[in-house]
C-alpha cells in the first residue's frame, strides 16, 4: 500500500515538473506586447509578420518584425515593428534569409514579400533613447 502511494506521488511530481518546464508559446497580438511589454517579459510567444533589415547608419536593431493583424491591409511603413534578435548560440537562425524589406532610414525597399511566423521569448530591457524597450528573441521559425 505504501509503495503504491509513493509511486503515485512520484508520477504526480514528474507530471507537474514536466508541465511547468515545457511552456508552449502562445499567439498574441503584437499591439498588446507593444502597449505593455513588461507584462510579457520572459513569456514564450509566437508572432507573425515580415522581416525588415535596417541598413541605414543609425542606432537600433538590425532586424525588426513588421507585424500585422490583417495582411490585406498591411503597410510596412505604418506597421508596428518589434526588434528581432536570434537566440544566442543558434547558428541555424539566419534572419538574413527571411528579409522582406530593407529600410535605409528614409525608404523601404521590397526584396521579396513573405510573411513568417516566429516563436521566441519577449525580453523587456527598459526605456533607452537609442533602442526599443523590449525585443523578441527568436528561437524558431514556424511558418514561411
Coordinates of N, CA and C in Angstrom, one line a residue:
X1 N 0.8 -1.2 0.0 CA 0.0 0.0 0.0 C 0.9 1.3 0.0
X2 N 1.9 1.2 0.8 CA 2.8 2.4 0.9 C 3.5 2.6 -0.4
X3 N 3.9 1.5 -1.1 CA 4.6 1.6 -2.3 C 3.8 2.3 -3.4
X4 N 2.5 1.9 -3.4 CA 1.6 2.5 -4.4 C 1.4 4.0 -4.2
X5 N 1.4 4.4 -2.9 CA 1.2 5.8 -2.5 C 2.5 6.6 -3.0
X6 N 3.7 6.0 -2.7 CA 4.9 6.7 -3.1 C 5.0 6.7 -4.7
X7 N 4.6 5.7 -5.3 CA 4.7 5.6 -6.8 C 3.7 6.7 -7.4
X8 N 2.5 6.8 -6.8 CA 1.6 7.8 -7.3 C 2.1 9.2 -7.0
X9 N 2.8 9.5 -5.9 CA 3.4 10.8 -5.6 C 4.5 11.1 -6.6
X10 N 5.3 10.1 -6.9 CA 6.4 10.3 -7.9 C 5.9 10.6 -9.2
X11 N 4.9 9.9 -9.7 CA 4.3 10.2 -11.0 C 3.7 11.6 -11.1
X12 N 3.0 11.9 -10.0 CA 2.4 13.3 -9.9 C 3.5 14.3 -10.0
X13 N 4.5 14.1 -9.3 CA 5.6 15.1 -9.3 C 6.3 15.3 -10.6
X14 N 6.5 14.1 -11.3 CA 7.0 14.2 -12.7 C 6.1 14.9 -13.6
X15 N 4.8 14.7 -13.5 CA 3.9 15.3 -14.4 C 3.8 16.9 -14.1
X16 N 3.9 17.2 -12.9 CA 3.9 18.7 -12.5 C 5.1 19.4 -13.0
X17 N 6.3 18.8 -12.8 CA 7.5 19.4 -13.3 C 7.6 19.4 -14.8
X18 N 7.2 18.4 -15.5 CA 7.3 18.4 -17.0 C 6.3 19.4 -17.5
X19 N 5.2 19.6 -16.9 CA 4.2 20.6 -17.4 C 4.7 22.0 -17.2
X20 N 5.5 22.3 -16.2 CA 6.0 23.6 -16.0 C 7.2 23.9 -16.9
X21 N 8.0 22.9 -17.2 CA 9.2 23.2 -17.9 C 8.9 23.5 -19.4
X22 N 8.0 22.8 -20.0 CA 7.7 22.9 -21.4 C 6.6 23.9 -21.7
X23 N 6.8 25.2 -21.4 CA 5.7 26.2 -21.7 C 5.6 26.4 -23.2
X24 N 4.4 26.2 -23.7 CA 4.2 26.4 -25.1 C 4.1 27.9 -25.4
X25 N 4.7 28.3 -26.5 CA 4.5 29.7 -26.9 C 3.0 29.9 -27.3
X26 N 2.5 31.1 -27.0 CA 1.1 31.3 -27.4 C 1.1 32.5 -28.4
X27 N 0.1 32.4 -29.3 CA 0.0 33.5 -30.3 C -0.7 34.7 -29.6
X28 N -0.1 35.9 -29.7 CA -0.6 37.1 -29.1 C -0.6 38.2 -30.1
X29 N -1.4 39.2 -29.8 CA -1.4 40.4 -30.6 C -0.2 41.2 -30.3
X30 N 0.5 41.6 -31.3 CA 1.7 42.4 -31.2 C 1.4 43.7 -30.5
X31 N 0.2 44.3 -30.7 CA -0.2 45.5 -30.1 C -0.3 45.4 -28.6
X32 N -0.7 44.2 -28.1 CA -0.7 44.0 -26.7 C 0.7 44.1 -26.1
X33 N 1.6 43.5 -26.8 CA 3.0 43.5 -26.3 C 3.6 44.9 -26.3
X34 N 3.3 45.6 -27.4 CA 3.8 47.0 -27.6 C 3.3 47.9 -26.5
X35 N 2.0 47.7 -26.2 CA 1.3 48.6 -25.2 C 1.8 48.3 -23.8
X36 N 2.2 47.0 -23.5 CA 2.6 46.7 -22.1 C 3.7 45.6 -22.2
X37 N 4.9 45.9 -22.6 CA 5.9 44.9 -22.8 C 6.4 44.3 -21.4
X38 N 6.3 45.0 -20.3 CA 6.7 44.4 -19.0 C 5.9 43.2 -18.7
X39 N 4.6 43.2 -19.1 CA 3.8 42.0 -18.7 C 4.1 40.8 -19.5
X40 N 4.8 40.9 -20.6 CA 5.2 39.8 -21.4 C 6.7 39.4 -21.2
X41 N 7.4 40.1 -20.4 CA 8.8 39.8 -20.1 C 9.0 38.3 -19.7
X42 N 9.8 37.6 -20.5 CA 10.1 36.2 -20.2 C 9.1 35.3 -20.8
X43 N 8.1 35.8 -21.4 CA 7.0 34.9 -21.9 C 7.3 34.3 -23.3
X44 N 7.0 33.1 -23.5 CA 7.1 32.5 -24.8 C 5.9 32.8 -25.7
X45 N 6.1 33.4 -26.9 CA 5.0 33.8 -27.7 C 5.4 33.4 -29.2
X46 N 4.3 33.4 -30.0 CA 4.5 33.4 -31.5 C 4.0 34.7 -32.1
X47 N 4.8 35.2 -33.0 CA 4.4 36.4 -33.7 C 4.6 36.2 -35.2
X48 N 3.7 36.9 -36.0 CA 3.7 36.8 -37.4 C 3.9 38.2 -38.0
X49 N 4.6 38.2 -39.2 CA 4.8 39.4 -39.9 C 5.9 39.3 -40.9
X50 N 6.4 40.4 -41.4 CA 7.5 40.4 -42.3 C 8.8 41.0 -41.7
X51 N 9.9 40.5 -42.1 CA 11.2 41.0 -41.5 C 11.7 42.1 -42.3
X52 N 12.1 43.2 -41.6 CA 12.7 44.4 -42.1 C 14.2 44.4 -41.7
X53 N 15.1 44.6 -42.6 CA 16.5 44.7 -42.2 C 16.9 46.2 -42.3
X54 N 17.3 46.8 -41.2 CA 17.7 48.2 -41.2 C 19.2 48.3 -41.7
X55 N 19.3 49.0 -42.8 CA 20.6 49.1 -43.5 C 21.2 50.5 -43.4
X56 N 20.5 51.5 -42.8 CA 21.0 52.8 -42.7 C 22.0 53.0 -41.6
X57 N 22.6 54.1 -41.5 CA 23.6 54.4 -40.4 C 22.8 55.1 -39.2
X58 N 22.3 54.2 -38.4 CA 21.6 54.7 -37.2 C 21.6 53.6 -36.1
X59 N 21.3 54.0 -34.9 CA 21.3 53.1 -33.8 C 20.0 52.3 -33.8
X60 N 20.0 51.1 -33.2 CA 18.8 50.3 -33.1 C 19.1 48.9 -33.6
X61 N 18.1 48.1 -33.6 CA 18.3 46.7 -34.1 C 18.5 46.6 -35.6
X62 N 19.2 45.5 -36.0 CA 19.4 45.3 -37.4 C 18.2 44.7 -38.0
X63 N 17.5 43.9 -37.3 CA 16.3 43.3 -37.8 C 15.0 43.6 -37.0
X64 N 13.9 43.8 -37.7 CA 12.7 44.1 -37.0 C 11.6 43.3 -37.6
X65 N 10.6 42.9 -36.9 CA 9.4 42.2 -37.4 C 8.3 43.2 -37.5
X66 N 7.9 43.5 -38.8 CA 6.7 44.4 -39.0 C 5.5 43.5 -38.9
X67 N 4.7 43.8 -37.9 CA 3.6 42.9 -37.6 C 2.3 43.5 -38.1
X68 N 1.4 42.6 -38.3 CA 0.1 43.0 -38.8 C -1.0 42.1 -38.3
X69 N -2.2 42.6 -38.2 CA -3.4 41.8 -37.8 C -4.1 41.3 -39.0
X70 N -4.1 42.1 -40.1 CA -4.8 41.8 -41.3 C -3.9 42.0 -42.5
X71 N -3.4 40.9 -43.1 CA -2.5 41.0 -44.1 C -3.0 41.8 -45.4
X72 N -4.3 41.8 -45.6 CA -4.8 42.5 -46.7 C -4.6 44.0 -46.6
X73 N -4.5 44.5 -45.4 CA -4.4 46.0 -45.1 C -2.9 46.3 -44.7
X74 N -2.0 45.4 -44.9 CA -0.6 45.6 -44.4 C 0.1 46.7 -45.2
X75 N 0.7 47.6 -44.4 CA 1.6 48.6 -45.0 C 2.8 48.7 -44.1
X76 N 3.9 48.3 -44.7 CA 5.2 48.2 -43.9 C 5.6 49.6 -43.3
X77 N 5.2 50.7 -43.9 CA 5.6 52.0 -43.4 C 4.8 52.4 -42.1
X78 N 3.6 51.8 -41.9 CA 2.8 52.2 -40.8 C 2.6 51.0 -39.8
X79 N 3.2 49.9 -40.1 CA 3.0 48.7 -39.3 C 3.9 48.8 -38.0
X80 N 3.3 48.3 -36.9 CA 4.1 48.2 -35.7 C 5.3 47.3 -35.9
X81 N 6.5 47.7 -35.3 CA 7.7 46.9 -35.5 C 8.3 46.5 -34.2
X82 N 8.7 45.3 -34.1 CA 9.3 44.7 -32.9 C 10.7 44.3 -33.3
X83 N 11.7 44.6 -32.4 CA 13.1 44.3 -32.6 C 13.3 42.7 -32.5
X84 N 14.0 42.2 -33.5 CA 14.3 40.7 -33.6 C 15.7 40.5 -33.3
X85 N 16.0 39.5 -32.4 CA 17.4 39.1 -32.2 C 17.3 37.6 -32.1
X86 N 18.2 36.9 -32.9 CA 18.2 35.4 -32.9 C 18.8 35.0 -31.5
X87 N 18.3 33.8 -31.1 CA 18.7 33.2 -29.9 C 20.2 33.1 -29.9
X88 N 20.9 33.5 -28.8 CA 22.3 33.4 -28.8 C 22.8 32.0 -28.9
X89 N 23.8 31.8 -29.8 CA 24.4 30.5 -30.0 C 23.6 29.6 -31.0
X90 N 22.6 30.2 -31.6 CA 21.8 29.4 -32.6 C 22.3 29.7 -34.0
X91 N 23.2 28.9 -34.5 CA 23.7 29.1 -35.9 C 22.7 28.8 -37.0
X92 N 21.6 28.1 -36.6 CA 20.6 27.8 -37.6 C 19.6 28.9 -37.9
X93 N 19.6 29.9 -37.1 CA 18.6 31.0 -37.3 C 19.3 32.2 -38.0
X94 N 19.3 32.1 -39.3 CA 19.9 33.2 -40.1 C 18.8 34.1 -40.5
X95 N 18.6 35.2 -39.8 CA 17.5 36.1 -40.1 C 17.7 36.8 -41.5
X96 N 18.9 36.8 -42.0 CA 19.1 37.5 -43.3 C 18.3 36.7 -44.4
X97 N 18.0 35.5 -44.3 CA 17.3 34.7 -45.3 C 15.8 35.0 -45.2
X98 N 15.3 35.7 -44.2 CA 13.9 35.9 -44.0 C 13.5 37.3 -44.4
X99 N 14.4 38.1 -44.8 CA 14.1 39.6 -45.0 C 13.2 39.8 -46.2
X100 N 12.1 40.6 -45.9 CA 11.2 41.0 -47.0 C 11.5 42.4 -47.5
X101 N 11.9 43.3 -46.5 CA 12.2 44.7 -46.9 C 13.5 45.1 -46.3
X102 N 14.1 46.1 -46.9 CA 15.2 46.8 -46.2 C 14.7 48.2 -46.0
X103 N 15.3 48.9 -45.0 CA 15.0 50.3 -44.6 C 16.3 51.0 -44.4
X104 N 16.4 52.1 -45.2 CA 17.7 52.9 -45.1 C 17.6 54.1 -44.3
X105 N 16.6 54.2 -43.5 CA 16.4 55.4 -42.6 C 15.3 56.4 -43.2
X106 N 15.0 56.2 -44.5 CA 14.0 57.0 -45.2 C 13.0 56.2 -46.0
X107 N 13.5 55.2 -46.7 CA 12.7 54.5 -47.6 C 12.8 53.0 -47.4
X108 N 11.6 52.3 -47.6 CA 11.6 50.9 -47.6 C 11.7 50.3 -49.0
X109 N 12.5 49.3 -49.1 CA 12.6 48.6 -50.4 C 12.2 47.2 -50.3
X110 N 11.3 46.7 -51.2 CA 10.8 45.4 -51.2 C 11.9 44.5 -51.8
X111 N 12.3 43.4 -51.0 CA 13.2 42.4 -51.5 C 12.4 41.3 -52.1
X112 N 11.6 40.6 -51.2 CA 10.7 39.5 -51.6 C 9.7 39.4 -50.5
X113 N 8.5 39.6 -50.7 CA 7.5 39.5 -49.6 C 7.2 38.1 -49.2
X114 N 7.4 37.8 -48.0 CA 6.9 36.6 -47.4 C 6.7 36.7 -45.9
X115 N 5.4 36.4 -45.5 CA 5.0 36.5 -44.1 C 5.6 35.3 -43.4
X116 N 6.1 35.5 -42.2 CA 6.7 34.5 -41.4 C 6.2 34.5 -40.0
X117 N 6.1 33.3 -39.4 CA 5.7 33.1 -38.0 C 6.9 32.6 -37.3
X118 N 7.2 33.4 -36.2 CA 8.4 33.0 -35.4 C 7.9 32.6 -34.0
X119 N 8.6 31.8 -33.3 CA 8.4 31.6 -31.9 C 9.6 32.0 -31.1
X120 N 9.4 32.5 -29.9 CA 10.5 33.0 -29.2 C 10.0 33.6 -27.8
X121 N 10.9 34.4 -27.3 CA 10.6 35.0 -25.9 C 10.8 36.5 -26.0
X122 N 9.8 37.2 -25.3 CA 9.9 38.6 -25.2 C 10.8 39.0 -24.0
X123 N 11.7 40.0 -24.2 CA 12.6 40.4 -23.2 C 12.5 41.9 -23.0
X124 N 12.0 42.4 -21.9 CA 11.9 43.8 -21.6 C 13.2 44.3 -21.0
X125 N 13.7 45.4 -21.6 CA 15.0 45.9 -21.1 C 14.9 47.3 -20.5
X126 N 13.8 47.9 -20.6 CA 13.6 49.2 -20.1 C 13.8 50.3 -21.2
X127 N 13.4 51.5 -20.9 CA 13.4 52.6 -21.8 C 14.9 53.0 -22.1
X128 N 15.2 53.3 -23.3 CA 16.5 53.8 -23.8 C 16.3 54.7 -25.0
X129 N 17.2 55.6 -25.1 CA 17.0 56.6 -26.3 C 17.4 56.0 -27.6
X130 N 18.3 55.0 -27.6 CA 18.8 54.5 -28.9 C 18.3 53.1 -29.2
X131 N 17.4 52.5 -28.5 CA 16.9 51.2 -28.8 C 15.5 51.0 -28.2
X132 N 14.8 50.0 -28.7 CA 13.4 49.8 -28.1 C 13.5 49.3 -26.7
X133 N 12.4 49.4 -26.0 CA 12.4 49.0 -24.6 C 12.3 47.5 -24.4
X134 N 12.0 46.8 -25.5 CA 12.0 45.3 -25.4 C 12.4 44.7 -26.8
X135 N 12.7 43.4 -26.8 CA 13.0 42.8 -28.1 C 12.4 41.3 -28.0
X136 N 12.3 40.8 -29.2 CA 11.8 39.4 -29.4 C 13.0 38.5 -29.7
X137 N 13.3 37.6 -28.8 CA 14.4 36.7 -29.0 C 13.9 35.5 -29.8
X138 N 14.3 35.4 -31.1 CA 13.8 34.3 -32.0 C 14.4 33.0 -31.6
X139 N 13.6 32.0 -31.4 CA 14.1 30.7 -31.1 C 13.8 29.7 -32.2
X140 N 12.8 30.0 -33.1 CA 12.5 29.1 -34.2 C 11.6 29.8 -35.2
X141 N 11.6 29.2 -36.4 CA 10.7 29.7 -37.4 C 9.6 28.6 -37.6
X142 N 8.4 29.0 -37.5 CA 7.3 28.0 -37.6 C 6.7 27.9 -39.0
X143 N 6.5 29.1 -39.6 CA 5.9 29.1 -41.0 C 6.6 30.1 -41.8
X144 N 6.8 29.8 -43.1 CA 7.4 30.8 -44.0 C 6.3 30.9 -45.1

